[in-house]
mmCIF file of C-alpha atoms in Angstrom:
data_model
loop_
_atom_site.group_PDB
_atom_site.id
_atom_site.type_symbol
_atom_site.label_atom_id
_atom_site.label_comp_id
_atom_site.label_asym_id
_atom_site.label_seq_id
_atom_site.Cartn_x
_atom_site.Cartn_y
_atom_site.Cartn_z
ATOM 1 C CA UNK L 711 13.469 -11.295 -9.527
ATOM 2 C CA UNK L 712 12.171 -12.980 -6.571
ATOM 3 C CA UNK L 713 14.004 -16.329 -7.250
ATOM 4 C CA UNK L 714 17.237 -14.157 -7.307
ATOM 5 C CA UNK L 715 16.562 -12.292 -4.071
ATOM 6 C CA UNK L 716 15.003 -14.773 -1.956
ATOM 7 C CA UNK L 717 12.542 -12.515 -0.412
ATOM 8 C CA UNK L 718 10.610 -12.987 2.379
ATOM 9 C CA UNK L 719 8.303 -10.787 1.754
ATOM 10 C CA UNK L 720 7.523 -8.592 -1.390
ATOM 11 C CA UNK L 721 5.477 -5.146 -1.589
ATOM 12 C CA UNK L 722 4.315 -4.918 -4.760
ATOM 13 C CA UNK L 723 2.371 -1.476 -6.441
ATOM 14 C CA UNK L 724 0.493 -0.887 -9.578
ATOM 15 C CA UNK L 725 -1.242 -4.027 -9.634
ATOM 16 C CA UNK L 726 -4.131 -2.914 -11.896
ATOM 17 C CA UNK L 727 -6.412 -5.389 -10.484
ATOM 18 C CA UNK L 728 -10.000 -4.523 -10.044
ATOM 19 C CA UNK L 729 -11.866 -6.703 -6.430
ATOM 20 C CA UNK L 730 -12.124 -10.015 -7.523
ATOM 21 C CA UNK L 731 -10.080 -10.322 -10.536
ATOM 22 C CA UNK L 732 -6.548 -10.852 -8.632
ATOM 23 C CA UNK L 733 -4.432 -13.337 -9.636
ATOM 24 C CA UNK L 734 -4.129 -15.807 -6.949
ATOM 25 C CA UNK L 735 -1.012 -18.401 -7.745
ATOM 26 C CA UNK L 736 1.324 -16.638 -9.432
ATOM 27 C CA UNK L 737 3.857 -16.984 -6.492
ATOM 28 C CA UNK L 738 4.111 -20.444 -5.792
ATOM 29 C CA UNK L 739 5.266 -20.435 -2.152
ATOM 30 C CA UNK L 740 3.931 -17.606 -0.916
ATOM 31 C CA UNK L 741 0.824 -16.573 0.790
ATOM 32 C CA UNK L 742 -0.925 -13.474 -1.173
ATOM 33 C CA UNK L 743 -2.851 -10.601 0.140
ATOM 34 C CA UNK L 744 -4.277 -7.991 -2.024
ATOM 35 C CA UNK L 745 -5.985 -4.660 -2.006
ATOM 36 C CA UNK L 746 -7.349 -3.651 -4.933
ATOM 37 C CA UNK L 747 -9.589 -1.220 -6.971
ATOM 38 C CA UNK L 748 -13.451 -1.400 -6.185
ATOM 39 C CA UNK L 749 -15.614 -3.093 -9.387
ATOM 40 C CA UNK L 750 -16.992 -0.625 -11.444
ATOM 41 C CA UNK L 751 -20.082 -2.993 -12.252
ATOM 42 C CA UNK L 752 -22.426 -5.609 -9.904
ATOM 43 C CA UNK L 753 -22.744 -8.778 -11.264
ATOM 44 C CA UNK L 754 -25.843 -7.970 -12.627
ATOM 45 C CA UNK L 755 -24.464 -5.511 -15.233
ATOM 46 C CA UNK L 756 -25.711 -2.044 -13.266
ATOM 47 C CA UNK L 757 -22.661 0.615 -13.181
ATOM 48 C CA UNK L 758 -21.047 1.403 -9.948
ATOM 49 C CA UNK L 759 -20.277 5.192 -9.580
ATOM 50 C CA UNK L 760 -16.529 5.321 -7.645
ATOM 51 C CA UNK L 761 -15.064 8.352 -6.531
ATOM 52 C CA UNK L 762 -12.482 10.045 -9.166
ATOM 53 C CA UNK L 763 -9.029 8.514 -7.787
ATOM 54 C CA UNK L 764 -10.775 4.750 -7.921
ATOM 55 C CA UNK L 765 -11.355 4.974 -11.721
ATOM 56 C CA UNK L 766 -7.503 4.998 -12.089
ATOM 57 C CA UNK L 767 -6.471 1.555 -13.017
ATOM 58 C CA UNK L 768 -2.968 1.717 -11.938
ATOM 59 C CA UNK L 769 -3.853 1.858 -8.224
ATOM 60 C CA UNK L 770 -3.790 -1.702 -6.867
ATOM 61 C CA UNK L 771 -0.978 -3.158 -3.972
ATOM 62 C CA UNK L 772 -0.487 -6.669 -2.899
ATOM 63 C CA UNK L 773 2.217 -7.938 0.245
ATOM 64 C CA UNK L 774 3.106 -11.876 -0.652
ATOM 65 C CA UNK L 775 4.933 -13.558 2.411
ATOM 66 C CA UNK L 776 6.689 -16.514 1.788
ATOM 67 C CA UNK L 777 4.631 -19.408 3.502
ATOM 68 C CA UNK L 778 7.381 -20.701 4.854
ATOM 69 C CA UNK L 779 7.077 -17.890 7.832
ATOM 70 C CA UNK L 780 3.420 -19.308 8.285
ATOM 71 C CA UNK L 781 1.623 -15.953 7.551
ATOM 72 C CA UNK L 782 -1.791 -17.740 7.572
ATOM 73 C CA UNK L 783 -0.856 -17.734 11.732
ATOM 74 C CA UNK L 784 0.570 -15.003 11.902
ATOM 75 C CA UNK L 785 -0.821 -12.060 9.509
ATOM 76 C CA UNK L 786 -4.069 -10.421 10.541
ATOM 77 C CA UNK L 787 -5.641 -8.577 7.141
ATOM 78 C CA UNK L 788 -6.437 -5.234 8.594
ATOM 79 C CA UNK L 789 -9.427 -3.502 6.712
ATOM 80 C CA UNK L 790 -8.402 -0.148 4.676
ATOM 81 C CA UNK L 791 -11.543 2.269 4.216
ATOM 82 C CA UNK L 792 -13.172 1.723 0.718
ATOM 83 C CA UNK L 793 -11.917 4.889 -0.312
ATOM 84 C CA UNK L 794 -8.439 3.647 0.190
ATOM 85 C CA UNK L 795 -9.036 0.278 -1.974
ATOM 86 C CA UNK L 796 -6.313 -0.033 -4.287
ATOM 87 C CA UNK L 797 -3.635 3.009 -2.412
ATOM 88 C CA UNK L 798 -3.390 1.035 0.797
ATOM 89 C CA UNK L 799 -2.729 -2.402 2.352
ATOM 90 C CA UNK L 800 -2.700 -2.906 6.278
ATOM 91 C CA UNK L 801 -1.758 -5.962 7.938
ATOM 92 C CA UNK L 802 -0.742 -6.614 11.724
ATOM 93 C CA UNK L 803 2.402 -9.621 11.778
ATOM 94 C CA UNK L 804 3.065 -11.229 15.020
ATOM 95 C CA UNK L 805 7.129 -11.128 15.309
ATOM 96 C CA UNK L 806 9.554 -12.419 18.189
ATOM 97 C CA UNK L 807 9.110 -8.829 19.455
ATOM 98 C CA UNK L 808 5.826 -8.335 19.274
ATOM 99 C CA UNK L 809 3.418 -7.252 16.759
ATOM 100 C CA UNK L 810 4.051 -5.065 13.616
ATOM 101 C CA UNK L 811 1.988 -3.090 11.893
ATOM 102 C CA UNK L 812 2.908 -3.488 7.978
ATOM 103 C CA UNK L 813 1.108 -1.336 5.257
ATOM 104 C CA UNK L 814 2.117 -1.416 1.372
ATOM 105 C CA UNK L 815 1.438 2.043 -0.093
ATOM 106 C CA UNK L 816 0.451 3.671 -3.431
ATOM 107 C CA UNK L 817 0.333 7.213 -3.648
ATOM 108 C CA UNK L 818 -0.577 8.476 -7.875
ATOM 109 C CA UNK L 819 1.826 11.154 -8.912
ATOM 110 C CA UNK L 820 -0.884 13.791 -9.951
ATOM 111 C CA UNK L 821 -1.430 16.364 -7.177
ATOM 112 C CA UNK L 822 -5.881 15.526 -7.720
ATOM 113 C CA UNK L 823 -6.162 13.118 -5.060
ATOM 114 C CA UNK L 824 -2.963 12.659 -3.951
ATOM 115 C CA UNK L 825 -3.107 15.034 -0.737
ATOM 116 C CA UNK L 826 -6.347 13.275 0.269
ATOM 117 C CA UNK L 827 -4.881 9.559 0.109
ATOM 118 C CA UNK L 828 -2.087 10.477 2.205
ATOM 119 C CA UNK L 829 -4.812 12.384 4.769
ATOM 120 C CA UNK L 830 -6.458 9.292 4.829
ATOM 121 C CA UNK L 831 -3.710 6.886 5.299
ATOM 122 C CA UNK L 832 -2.261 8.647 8.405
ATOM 123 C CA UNK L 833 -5.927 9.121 9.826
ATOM 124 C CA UNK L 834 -6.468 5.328 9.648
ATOM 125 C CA UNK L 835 -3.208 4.797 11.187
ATOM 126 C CA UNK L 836 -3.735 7.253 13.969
ATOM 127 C CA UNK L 837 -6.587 5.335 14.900
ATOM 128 C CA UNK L 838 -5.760 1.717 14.212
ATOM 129 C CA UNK L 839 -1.757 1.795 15.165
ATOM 130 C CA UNK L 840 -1.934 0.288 19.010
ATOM 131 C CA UNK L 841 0.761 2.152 21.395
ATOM 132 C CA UNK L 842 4.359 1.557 21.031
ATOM 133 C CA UNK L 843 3.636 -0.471 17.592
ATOM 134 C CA UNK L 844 6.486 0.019 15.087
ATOM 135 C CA UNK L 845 5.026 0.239 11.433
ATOM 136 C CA UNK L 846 7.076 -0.733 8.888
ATOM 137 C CA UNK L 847 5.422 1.033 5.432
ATOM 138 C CA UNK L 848 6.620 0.276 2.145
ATOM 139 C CA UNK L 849 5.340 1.129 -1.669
ATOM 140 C CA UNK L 850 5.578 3.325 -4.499
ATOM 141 C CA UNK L 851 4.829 7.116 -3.064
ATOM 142 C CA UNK L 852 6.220 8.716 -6.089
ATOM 143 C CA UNK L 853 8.458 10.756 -4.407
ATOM 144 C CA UNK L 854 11.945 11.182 -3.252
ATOM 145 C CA UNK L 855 13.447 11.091 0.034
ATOM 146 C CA UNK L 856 16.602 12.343 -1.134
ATOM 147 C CA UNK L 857 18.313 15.425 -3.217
ATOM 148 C CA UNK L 858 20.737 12.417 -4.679
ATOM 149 C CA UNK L 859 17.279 10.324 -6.104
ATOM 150 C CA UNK L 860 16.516 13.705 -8.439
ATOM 151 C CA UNK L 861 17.980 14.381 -11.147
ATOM 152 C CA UNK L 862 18.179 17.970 -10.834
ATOM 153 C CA UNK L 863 19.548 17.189 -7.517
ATOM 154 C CA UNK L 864 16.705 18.819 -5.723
ATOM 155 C CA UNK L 865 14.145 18.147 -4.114
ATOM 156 C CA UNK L 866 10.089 19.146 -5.827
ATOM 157 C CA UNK L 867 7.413 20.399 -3.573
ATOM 158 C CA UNK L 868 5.846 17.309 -3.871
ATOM 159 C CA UNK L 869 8.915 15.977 -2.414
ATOM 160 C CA UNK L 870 8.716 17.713 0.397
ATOM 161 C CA UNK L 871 5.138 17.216 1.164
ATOM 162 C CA UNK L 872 6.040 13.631 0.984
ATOM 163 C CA UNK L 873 9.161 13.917 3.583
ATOM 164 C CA UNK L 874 6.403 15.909 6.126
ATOM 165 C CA UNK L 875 3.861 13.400 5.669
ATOM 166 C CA UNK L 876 6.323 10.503 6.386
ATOM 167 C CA UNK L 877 7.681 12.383 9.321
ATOM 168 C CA UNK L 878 4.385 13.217 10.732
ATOM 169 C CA UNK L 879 3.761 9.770 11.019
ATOM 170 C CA UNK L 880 7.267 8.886 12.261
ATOM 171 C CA UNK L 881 8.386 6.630 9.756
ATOM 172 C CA UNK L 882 11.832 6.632 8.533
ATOM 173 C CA UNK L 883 13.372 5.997 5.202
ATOM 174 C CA UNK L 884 15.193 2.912 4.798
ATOM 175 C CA UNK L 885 17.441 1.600 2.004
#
């Protein structure tokens, strides 16, 4: 897929990777950042209690940017909050225009911790996006924007929580 499409950069969910275990080369060409699911051991062996939504091993997001653009310049790794490890990936990209704040996004599909991840997410961008920064966010949010993505042709509730969320923040859907 990315030899077809020639991306420039890729957003990629459901990584399953646990800190530390990433796969670093598997892009030849592009520059990799990851955010990933705490351990659940220290080296030594001793069990690491995580919080309920961190035990789920298909959390995990990574951005790749081709390193052609020179992201090692130009790509600041924001830090998410450890609870966020694995649902959320902040970076700030210099562009012609300015700077860009650019966040992949995983948000599970079960209604457990869902509510609380998105909390989170727009609480760390309240406080971290600087004035007048556009934010381009990208990911898997299990959920649909529009009646035409359903099958049913409607909208769920969890839709809809998802379309208030995004709007709260003021981001936009985009094809």
């Amino acid at each position: 897929v990315v030899k077809q499409t020639l991306a420039d950069i890729l957003f990629v969910q459901e990584t399953h990777y646990r800190h530390g275990r990433e796969h670093r080369n598997y892009l030849p060409g592009y520059v990799l950042y990851h955010s990933s699911l705490p351990k659940k051991h220290t080296r030594s062996g001793q069990r690491i209690e995580l919080p309920e939504h961190q035990q789920n091993s298909r959390a995990g997001v990574m951005i790749a940017i081709k390193a052609e653009l020179t992201p090692t310049l130009k790509v600041e790794r924001l830090t998410e909050p450890d609870n966020l490890r694995g649902y959320m990936l902040p970076l700030r990209v210099d562009t012609d225009r300015g700077k860009m704040l650019v966040i992949n996004v995983y948000l599970p599909p079960d209604d457990r911790c869902r509510e609380m991840i998105m909390r989170e997410i727009a609480d760390w961008i309240s406080t971290h996006r600087h004035v007048g920064e556009p934010v381009l966010m990208g990911g898997d949010f299990n959920a649909a924007w529009f009646t035409q993505d359903r099958s049913q042709g409607k909208l769920t509730g969890q839709d809809n929580i998802y379309k208030q969320w995004a709007t709260n923040l003021l981001v936009k859907p985009t094809d």
